[in-house]
Every structure is written in C-alpha cells, then in structure tokens.
C-alpha cells in the first residue's frame, strides 16, 4: 500500500437540496492557492445543474448524474477516482459534492475501498444544513437531515444570518443531542477557511513558525484562530496521545507531521477533524526532520496559550 502522504486527501460534502453545497465547493476552490482540486458533482436528475456552477476547469470537474454517487453510481465513482490518482501528476485533493438526497453513510463503502487500496485518505466529512429553511421542514425531512448531519465531522449551519438567535439555538440544541461528535460552525454563504476543510495535505505550505497566529483571510480571522509550531525535535508518544484526546471540544481541526522519540526516523501524519483523529506513517519525501503542528478553532473560545503550554509537555527534545 502507498505511504500515507502519497494518498490524495478526499473530502465529502453532503446536504439537503439547496443548502449551499455548491457554494461551499466554490469557497474551497477560491482558496486553493494553486493546488489542483478535482471536484465530483453528483445530481440525482438527468441534467446536472450544479456541474455548470462549479468554478474549476472542465478537466477537473466530473459530473455524476441520473443517480446517486452513494448507490447506483458507486462503481463509476470509484473507477474515476482511481483514474485521477494514477495520473502522472495526481491532484492535490478531491472534493465530492453528493446529491441533495444522498445518505452520507452510503458513501462510506466506496471510501473504504479507495482507502484500502491506498488511493485516498478520507480527510473530512462536511454537511451543509440550511438553517433558514430548517424550521419550516416537515418532521420527517428534519429528522433525516439531523440523522445525516450526525455522521459527519463538521456541520455548517449555513444561512445563519437569516435566522433569529432563538431559532439558531434550537438547532444547536438538536445537533448537540443527536450529533455530539460533530463540530457545528455557523456560516454565511458557506464561508469557511480552507484550513478547516483539509487536513495534513496543505500543512507544509500554510504552517507558520512558532506561537499563535490568525488565519490569513481577514474575514476568517474574526471567526477562527490558530496556533502552530515548527521545530526540530521529538515527541513522547504516550503524552501526545493524551494531548490529542484532549483536543476535541477545544478546537475544530488539528494536523501535523510528527516524530516520536521511540521511532525518530519514522515521521507520522496526524489529522484530527471534529472528534475523529488518525496517526499514520508519512512517506519521507524530504530530508527535513522538522515537527510541524497546527490547531484551528473558533476565535471566541480558542486558548492558544493553553495549547502551547500543553504541547510543550509532550516535547522530549527540541533543537531549534
């Protein structure tokens, strides 16, 4: 199986009809910064309208229409992803916009096949919830949306500017009970920093040296804050595991390239989104021995100083 770093990060975007999934795709593409992102657009109908709304070049925009990517189009989807990953220059990331009627859980089998084959790394599962129209949905539709949201890492409560605080609070309460392991982020026009979406893939280019920093885009700096560090050294594996288990609830995203004292020559790729965390071997594509780590959270609750102090307890050796 290819090493972890050789696998292409893949994110899925779900959400009921009209929630803002295509808007989210375009927000991601607008912040790609030169990265090549292949987008799969799924529409249950014979005409794929969303396909024409995705703002990327035709060669990297794949239409899956007249069926669900999670069921009848499963084989086509898997074969297409394999084709892109095996290209001489594989994409930097893959985004899958599922049909508005798709059950996110049904896509898991395809992702498991692709991950087992060493083709992709399931980086994050996002769900867009239309806060403005949620309160007017029939009971069955509202229950379905909550069920679908609960199996995702991050739930975007979109169009939150169109909803009164009391109504937003009720949605938060519903999600807290039904989706306790999903991170909920209120958004307008699905405006979310790309650092929140992708895991370890962009970390080497976006991480800043030491201490705390805000995300680059001004409007995102008001909502999110990050703490990051970069140094040559080693970490205690058991202490890091304890530290990592303390992160959910304190942040929305954490990612990094790590080296542990019990295996200093085996770099590891760490990725946490919501309450789901992974540590896996990283292919050594460079001679650098630097540890790189970044944590991202909501500005109003983010405590960079506390994170820095906690992480310092994990370090066993630091030479720069």
PDB file of N, CA and C in Angstrom, residues 200-278:
ATOM      1  N   UNK A 200      -3.827  17.211   6.644  1.00  0.00           N
ATOM      2  CA  UNK A 200      -2.371  17.338   6.603  1.00  0.00           C
ATOM      3  C   UNK A 200      -1.844  17.792   5.258  1.00  0.00           C
ATOM      4  N   UNK A 201      -2.627  17.687   4.199  1.00  0.00           N
ATOM      5  CA  UNK A 201      -2.114  17.998   2.858  1.00  0.00           C
ATOM      6  C   UNK A 201      -1.502  19.384   2.738  1.00  0.00           C
ATOM      7  N   UNK A 202      -2.204  20.462   3.183  1.00  0.00           N
ATOM      8  CA  UNK A 202      -1.623  21.786   2.994  1.00  0.00           C
ATOM      9  C   UNK A 202      -0.744  22.252   4.154  1.00  0.00           C
ATOM     10  N   UNK A 203      -0.480  21.383   5.130  1.00  0.00           N
ATOM     11  CA  UNK A 203       0.171  21.867   6.340  1.00  0.00           C
ATOM     12  C   UNK A 203       1.569  22.415   6.082  1.00  0.00           C
ATOM     13  N   UNK A 204       2.323  21.802   5.167  1.00  0.00           N
ATOM     14  CA  UNK A 204       3.702  22.242   4.956  1.00  0.00           C
ATOM     15  C   UNK A 204       3.783  23.624   4.340  1.00  0.00           C
ATOM     16  N   UNK A 205       2.752  23.995   3.576  1.00  0.00           N
ATOM     17  CA  UNK A 205       2.795  25.297   2.923  1.00  0.00           C
ATOM     18  C   UNK A 205       2.107  26.387   3.734  1.00  0.00           C
ATOM     19  N   UNK A 206       1.227  26.008   4.661  1.00  0.00           N
ATOM     20  CA  UNK A 206       0.443  27.011   5.369  1.00  0.00           C
ATOM     21  C   UNK A 206       0.885  27.234   6.812  1.00  0.00           C
ATOM     22  N   UNK A 207       1.693  26.335   7.347  1.00  0.00           N
ATOM     23  CA  UNK A 207       2.060  26.456   8.753  1.00  0.00           C
ATOM     24  C   UNK A 207       3.014  27.631   8.960  1.00  0.00           C
ATOM     25  N   UNK A 208       2.892  28.287  10.074  1.00  0.00           N
ATOM     26  CA  UNK A 208       3.784  29.401  10.380  1.00  0.00           C
ATOM     27  C   UNK A 208       4.689  28.996  11.527  1.00  0.00           C
ATOM     28  N   UNK A 209       5.801  29.688  11.669  1.00  0.00           N
ATOM     29  CA  UNK A 209       6.796  29.272  12.663  1.00  0.00           C
ATOM     30  C   UNK A 209       6.448  29.811  14.046  1.00  0.00           C
ATOM     31  N   UNK A 210       6.175  28.884  14.949  1.00  0.00           N
ATOM     32  CA  UNK A 210       6.022  29.141  16.371  1.00  0.00           C
ATOM     33  C   UNK A 210       4.856  30.064  16.717  1.00  0.00           C
ATOM     34  N   UNK A 211       4.459  29.989  17.959  1.00  0.00           N
ATOM     35  CA  UNK A 211       3.474  30.833  18.610  1.00  0.00           C
ATOM     36  C   UNK A 211       2.126  30.823  17.909  1.00  0.00           C
ATOM     37  N   UNK A 212       1.263  31.786  18.252  1.00  0.00           N
ATOM     38  CA  UNK A 212      -0.105  31.780  17.728  1.00  0.00           C
ATOM     39  C   UNK A 212      -0.216  32.711  16.542  1.00  0.00           C
ATOM     40  N   UNK A 213      -1.197  32.423  15.684  1.00  0.00           N
ATOM     41  CA  UNK A 213      -1.405  33.267  14.514  1.00  0.00           C
ATOM     42  C   UNK A 213      -2.856  33.175  14.097  1.00  0.00           C
ATOM     43  N   UNK A 214      -3.318  34.186  13.391  1.00  0.00           N
ATOM     44  CA  UNK A 214      -4.666  34.161  12.860  1.00  0.00           C
ATOM     45  C   UNK A 214      -4.620  33.625  11.445  1.00  0.00           C
ATOM     46  N   UNK A 215      -5.755  33.090  10.985  1.00  0.00           N
ATOM     47  CA  UNK A 215      -5.822  32.638   9.602  1.00  0.00           C
ATOM     48  C   UNK A 215      -5.682  33.841   8.690  1.00  0.00           C
ATOM     49  N   UNK A 216      -5.114  33.585   7.480  1.00  0.00           N
ATOM     50  CA  UNK A 216      -4.704  34.692   6.634  1.00  0.00           C
ATOM     51  C   UNK A 216      -5.837  35.614   6.181  1.00  0.00           C
ATOM     52  N   UNK A 217      -6.984  35.068   5.769  1.00  0.00           N
ATOM     53  CA  UNK A 217      -8.043  35.870   5.204  1.00  0.00           C
ATOM     54  C   UNK A 217      -8.696  36.719   6.291  1.00  0.00           C
ATOM     55  N   UNK A 218      -8.811  38.047   6.109  1.00  0.00           N
ATOM     56  CA  UNK A 218      -9.313  38.928   7.166  1.00  0.00           C
ATOM     57  C   UNK A 218     -10.657  38.500   7.747  1.00  0.00           C
ATOM     58  N   UNK A 219     -11.640  38.147   6.879  1.00  0.00           N
ATOM     59  CA  UNK A 219     -12.946  37.794   7.417  1.00  0.00           C
ATOM     60  C   UNK A 219     -12.885  36.507   8.222  1.00  0.00           C
ATOM     61  N   UNK A 220     -11.954  35.609   7.874  1.00  0.00           N
ATOM     62  CA  UNK A 220     -11.819  34.370   8.621  1.00  0.00           C
ATOM     63  C   UNK A 220     -11.136  34.618   9.965  1.00  0.00           C
ATOM     64  N   UNK A 221     -10.276  35.631  10.014  1.00  0.00           N
ATOM     65  CA  UNK A 221      -9.568  35.927  11.251  1.00  0.00           C
ATOM     66  C   UNK A 221     -10.525  36.332  12.362  1.00  0.00           C
ATOM     67  N   UNK A 222     -11.685  36.858  12.000  1.00  0.00           N
ATOM     68  CA  UNK A 222     -12.668  37.249  13.000  1.00  0.00           C
ATOM     69  C   UNK A 222     -13.360  36.030  13.604  1.00  0.00           C
ATOM     70  N   UNK A 223     -13.431  34.961  12.828  1.00  0.00           N
ATOM     71  CA  UNK A 223     -14.163  33.766  13.262  1.00  0.00           C
ATOM     72  C   UNK A 223     -13.246  32.698  13.819  1.00  0.00           C
ATOM     73  N   UNK A 224     -12.078  32.518  13.186  1.00  0.00           N
ATOM     74  CA  UNK A 224     -11.180  31.427  13.559  1.00  0.00           C
ATOM     75  C   UNK A 224      -9.837  31.966  14.037  1.00  0.00           C
ATOM     76  N   UNK A 225      -9.188  31.170  14.849  1.00  0.00           N
ATOM     77  CA  UNK A 225      -7.825  31.478  15.273  1.00  0.00           C
ATOM     78  C   UNK A 225      -7.026  30.182  15.243  1.00  0.00           C
ATOM     79  N   UNK A 226      -5.727  30.299  15.055  1.00  0.00           N
ATOM     80  CA  UNK A 226      -4.905  29.095  15.010  1.00  0.00           C
ATOM     81  C   UNK A 226      -3.655  29.265  15.872  1.00  0.00           C
ATOM     82  N   UNK A 227      -3.155  28.145  16.321  1.00  0.00           N
ATOM     83  CA  UNK A 227      -1.842  28.093  16.973  1.00  0.00           C
ATOM     84  C   UNK A 227      -1.021  27.055  16.228  1.00  0.00           C
ATOM     85  N   UNK A 228       0.241  27.378  15.950  1.00  0.00           N
ATOM     86  CA  UNK A 228       1.077  26.441  15.214  1.00  0.00           C
ATOM     87  C   UNK A 228       2.515  26.517  15.702  1.00  0.00           C
ATOM     88  N   UNK A 229       3.267  25.459  15.426  1.00  0.00           N
ATOM     89  CA  UNK A 229       4.678  25.444  15.790  1.00  0.00           C
ATOM     90  C   UNK A 229       5.454  24.625  14.767  1.00  0.00           C
ATOM     91  N   UNK A 230       6.731  24.921  14.671  1.00  0.00           N
ATOM     92  CA  UNK A 230       7.618  24.229  13.744  1.00  0.00           C
ATOM     93  C   UNK A 230       9.000  24.190  14.383  1.00  0.00           C
ATOM     94  N   UNK A 231       9.532  23.007  14.608  1.00  0.00           N
ATOM     95  CA  UNK A 231      10.845  22.901  15.242  1.00  0.00           C
ATOM     96  C   UNK A 231      11.446  21.529  14.964  1.00  0.00           C
ATOM     97  N   UNK A 232      12.738  21.424  15.163  1.00  0.00           N
ATOM     98  CA  UNK A 232      13.454  20.161  15.007  1.00  0.00           C
ATOM     99  C   UNK A 232      13.500  19.504  16.380  1.00  0.00           C
ATOM    100  N   UNK A 233      12.867  18.357  16.519  1.00  0.00           N
ATOM    101  CA  UNK A 233      12.842  17.707  17.809  1.00  0.00           C
ATOM    102  C   UNK A 233      12.048  16.413  17.783  1.00  0.00           C
ATOM    103  N   UNK A 234      11.684  15.930  18.978  1.00  0.00           N
ATOM    104  CA  UNK A 234      10.955  14.669  19.107  1.00  0.00           C
ATOM    105  C   UNK A 234       9.856  14.816  20.154  1.00  0.00           C
ATOM    106  N   UNK A 235       8.842  13.946  20.044  1.00  0.00           N
ATOM    107  CA  UNK A 235       7.718  13.968  20.972  1.00  0.00           C
ATOM    108  C   UNK A 235       7.604  12.633  21.702  1.00  0.00           C
ATOM    109  N   UNK A 236       7.056  12.700  22.896  1.00  0.00           N
ATOM    110  CA  UNK A 236       6.747  11.486  23.648  1.00  0.00           C
ATOM    111  C   UNK A 236       5.411  10.960  23.143  1.00  0.00           C
ATOM    112  N   UNK A 237       5.380   9.727  22.659  1.00  0.00           N
ATOM    113  CA  UNK A 237       4.188   9.187  22.010  1.00  0.00           C
ATOM    114  C   UNK A 237       2.993   9.109  22.983  1.00  0.00           C
ATOM    115  N   UNK A 238       3.225   8.548  24.178  1.00  0.00           N
ATOM    116  CA  UNK A 238       2.115   8.386  25.124  1.00  0.00           C
ATOM    117  C   UNK A 238       1.564   9.730  25.578  1.00  0.00           C
ATOM    118  N   UNK A 239       2.444  10.690  25.813  1.00  0.00           N
ATOM    119  CA  UNK A 239       1.977  12.017  26.223  1.00  0.00           C
ATOM    120  C   UNK A 239       1.223  12.702  25.087  1.00  0.00           C
ATOM    121  N   UNK A 240       1.681  12.477  23.852  1.00  0.00           N
ATOM    122  CA  UNK A 240       0.974  13.081  22.728  1.00  0.00           C
ATOM    123  C   UNK A 240      -0.433  12.497  22.588  1.00  0.00           C
ATOM    124  N   UNK A 241      -0.564  11.198  22.804  1.00  0.00           N
ATOM    125  CA  UNK A 241      -1.884  10.576  22.711  1.00  0.00           C
ATOM    126  C   UNK A 241      -2.851  11.183  23.724  1.00  0.00           C
ATOM    127  N   UNK A 242      -2.352  11.438  24.928  1.00  0.00           N
ATOM    128  CA  UNK A 242      -3.185  12.085  25.942  1.00  0.00           C
ATOM    129  C   UNK A 242      -3.545  13.501  25.503  1.00  0.00           C
ATOM    130  N   UNK A 243      -2.550  14.224  24.968  1.00  0.00           N
ATOM    131  CA  UNK A 243      -2.776  15.587  24.478  1.00  0.00           C
ATOM    132  C   UNK A 243      -3.811  15.581  23.355  1.00  0.00           C
ATOM    133  N   UNK A 244      -3.683  14.653  22.416  1.00  0.00           N
ATOM    134  CA  UNK A 244      -4.600  14.589  21.278  1.00  0.00           C
ATOM    135  C   UNK A 244      -6.025  14.309  21.731  1.00  0.00           C
ATOM    136  N   UNK A 245      -6.173  13.459  22.749  1.00  0.00           N
ATOM    137  CA  UNK A 245      -7.518  13.136  23.237  1.00  0.00           C
ATOM    138  C   UNK A 245      -8.171  14.332  23.935  1.00  0.00           C
ATOM    139  N   UNK A 246      -7.369  15.312  24.333  1.00  0.00           N
ATOM    140  CA  UNK A 246      -7.922  16.496  24.992  1.00  0.00           C
ATOM    141  C   UNK A 246      -8.370  17.567  23.995  1.00  0.00           C
ATOM    142  N   UNK A 247      -8.021  17.404  22.720  1.00  0.00           N
ATOM    143  CA  UNK A 247      -8.297  18.448  21.737  1.00  0.00           C
ATOM    144  C   UNK A 247      -9.762  18.584  21.335  1.00  0.00           C
ATOM    145  N   UNK A 248     -10.506  17.492  21.086  1.00  0.00           N
ATOM    146  CA  UNK A 248     -11.914  17.653  20.708  1.00  0.00           C
ATOM    147  C   UNK A 248     -12.667  18.490  21.746  1.00  0.00           C
ATOM    148  N   UNK A 249     -13.421  19.455  21.249  1.00  0.00           N
ATOM    149  CA  UNK A 249     -14.116  20.378  22.135  1.00  0.00           C
ATOM    150  C   UNK A 249     -13.345  21.669  22.337  1.00  0.00           C
ATOM    151  N   UNK A 250     -12.013  21.603  22.201  1.00  0.00           N
ATOM    152  CA  UNK A 250     -11.183  22.804  22.321  1.00  0.00           C
ATOM    153  C   UNK A 250     -10.881  23.405  20.955  1.00  0.00           C
ATOM    154  N   UNK A 251     -10.965  22.585  19.911  1.00  0.00           N
ATOM    155  CA  UNK A 251     -10.632  23.057  18.569  1.00  0.00           C
ATOM    156  C   UNK A 251     -11.515  22.346  17.554  1.00  0.00           C
ATOM    157  N   UNK A 252     -11.452  22.827  16.318  1.00  0.00           N
ATOM    158  CA  UNK A 252     -12.200  22.210  15.237  1.00  0.00           C
ATOM    159  C   UNK A 252     -11.311  21.329  14.375  1.00  0.00           C
ATOM    160  N   UNK A 253     -10.016  21.653  14.344  1.00  0.00           N
ATOM    161  CA  UNK A 253      -9.100  20.991  13.419  1.00  0.00           C
ATOM    162  C   UNK A 253      -7.705  20.976  14.003  1.00  0.00           C
ATOM    163  N   UNK A 254      -6.991  19.884  13.835  1.00  0.00           N
ATOM    164  CA  UNK A 254      -5.578  19.823  14.195  1.00  0.00           C
ATOM    165  C   UNK A 254      -4.898  18.909  13.201  1.00  0.00           C
ATOM    166  N   UNK A 255      -3.682  19.241  12.835  1.00  0.00           N
ATOM    167  CA  UNK A 255      -2.981  18.466  11.819  1.00  0.00           C
ATOM    168  C   UNK A 255      -1.489  18.688  11.966  1.00  0.00           C
ATOM    169  N   UNK A 256      -0.709  17.732  11.494  1.00  0.00           N
ATOM    170  CA  UNK A 256       0.719  17.933  11.605  1.00  0.00           C
ATOM    171  C   UNK A 256       1.554  16.760  11.138  1.00  0.00           C
ATOM    172  N   UNK A 257       2.854  17.009  11.052  1.00  0.00           N
ATOM    173  CA  UNK A 257       3.856  15.995  10.755  1.00  0.00           C
ATOM    174  C   UNK A 257       4.679  15.838  12.025  1.00  0.00           C
ATOM    175  N   UNK A 258       4.678  14.639  12.586  1.00  0.00           N
ATOM    176  CA  UNK A 258       5.251  14.408  13.905  1.00  0.00           C
ATOM    177  C   UNK A 258       6.384  13.387  13.862  1.00  0.00           C
ATOM    178  N   UNK A 259       7.265  13.455  14.860  1.00  0.00           N
ATOM    179  CA  UNK A 259       8.309  12.452  15.051  1.00  0.00           C
ATOM    180  C   UNK A 259       8.349  12.104  16.532  1.00  0.00           C
ATOM    181  N   UNK A 260       8.315  10.808  16.823  1.00  0.00           N
ATOM    182  CA  UNK A 260       8.275  10.356  18.210  1.00  0.00           C
ATOM    183  C   UNK A 260       9.632   9.800  18.636  1.00  0.00           C
ATOM    184  N   UNK A 261       9.928   9.933  19.920  1.00  0.00           N
ATOM    185  CA  UNK A 261      11.239   9.531  20.442  1.00  0.00           C
ATOM    186  C   UNK A 261      11.480   8.031  20.341  1.00  0.00           C
ATOM    187  N   UNK A 262      10.403   7.220  20.295  1.00  0.00           N
ATOM    188  CA  UNK A 262      10.613   5.771  20.194  1.00  0.00           C
ATOM    189  C   UNK A 262      10.811   5.301  18.758  1.00  0.00           C
ATOM    190  N   UNK A 263      10.645   6.213  17.780  1.00  0.00           N
ATOM    191  CA  UNK A 263      10.884   5.880  16.368  1.00  0.00           C
ATOM    192  C   UNK A 263      11.212   7.170  15.624  1.00  0.00           C
ATOM    193  N   UNK A 264      12.357   7.794  15.918  1.00  0.00           N
ATOM    194  CA  UNK A 264      12.680   9.127  15.383  1.00  0.00           C
ATOM    195  C   UNK A 264      12.807   9.194  13.869  1.00  0.00           C
ATOM    196  N   UNK A 265      13.068   8.074  13.227  1.00  0.00           N
ATOM    197  CA  UNK A 265      13.253   8.076  11.772  1.00  0.00           C
ATOM    198  C   UNK A 265      11.974   7.718  11.011  1.00  0.00           C
ATOM    199  N   UNK A 266      10.849   7.682  11.721  1.00  0.00           N
ATOM    200  CA  UNK A 266       9.579   7.313  11.093  1.00  0.00           C
ATOM    201  C   UNK A 266       8.557   8.434  11.285  1.00  0.00           C
ATOM    202  N   UNK A 267       8.553   9.445  10.402  1.00  0.00           N
ATOM    203  CA  UNK A 267       7.598  10.551  10.538  1.00  0.00           C
ATOM    204  C   UNK A 267       6.158  10.058  10.447  1.00  0.00           C
ATOM    205  N   UNK A 268       5.303  10.701  11.223  1.00  0.00           N
ATOM    206  CA  UNK A 268       3.892  10.328  11.281  1.00  0.00           C
ATOM    207  C   UNK A 268       3.018  11.511  10.877  1.00  0.00           C
ATOM    208  N   UNK A 269       1.906  11.190  10.234  1.00  0.00           N
ATOM    209  CA  UNK A 269       0.952  12.189   9.792  1.00  0.00           C
ATOM    210  C   UNK A 269      -0.219  12.185  10.760  1.00  0.00           C
ATOM    211  N   UNK A 270      -0.476  13.309  11.422  1.00  0.00           N
ATOM    212  CA  UNK A 270      -1.594  13.407  12.373  1.00  0.00           C
ATOM    213  C   UNK A 270      -2.681  14.274  11.780  1.00  0.00           C
ATOM    214  N   UNK A 271      -3.929  13.832  11.941  1.00  0.00           N
ATOM    215  CA  UNK A 271      -5.060  14.589  11.420  1.00  0.00           C
ATOM    216  C   UNK A 271      -6.242  14.423  12.356  1.00  0.00           C
ATOM    217  N   UNK A 272      -6.766  15.525  12.856  1.00  0.00           N
ATOM    218  CA  UNK A 272      -7.970  15.499  13.682  1.00  0.00           C
ATOM    219  C   UNK A 272      -8.983  16.460  13.093  1.00  0.00           C
ATOM    220  N   UNK A 273     -10.186  15.972  12.861  1.00  0.00           N
ATOM    221  CA  UNK A 273     -11.293  16.811  12.431  1.00  0.00           C
ATOM    222  C   UNK A 273     -12.492  16.418  13.273  1.00  0.00           C
ATOM    223  N   UNK A 274     -13.040  17.402  13.987  1.00  0.00           N
ATOM    224  CA  UNK A 274     -14.116  17.085  14.911  1.00  0.00           C
ATOM    225  C   UNK A 274     -13.601  16.178  16.023  1.00  0.00           C
ATOM    226  N   UNK A 275     -14.188  14.977  16.121  1.00  0.00           N
ATOM    227  CA  UNK A 275     -13.776  14.017  17.136  1.00  0.00           C
ATOM    228  C   UNK A 275     -13.051  12.818  16.525  1.00  0.00           C
ATOM    229  N   UNK A 276     -12.710  12.914  15.247  1.00  0.00           N
ATOM    230  CA  UNK A 276     -12.073  11.792  14.556  1.00  0.00           C
ATOM    231  C   UNK A 276     -10.604  12.118  14.318  1.00  0.00           C
ATOM    232  N   UNK A 277      -9.719  11.273  14.859  1.00  0.00           N
ATOM    233  CA  UNK A 277      -8.275  11.517  14.745  1.00  0.00           C
ATOM    234  C   UNK A 277      -7.568  10.288  14.197  1.00  0.00           C
ATOM    235  N   UNK A 278      -6.520  10.530  13.406  1.00  0.00           N
ATOM    236  CA  UNK A 278      -5.709   9.433  12.873  1.00  0.00           C
ATOM    237  C   UNK A 278      -4.236   9.798  12.982  1.00  0.00           C
TER     238      UNK A 278
END
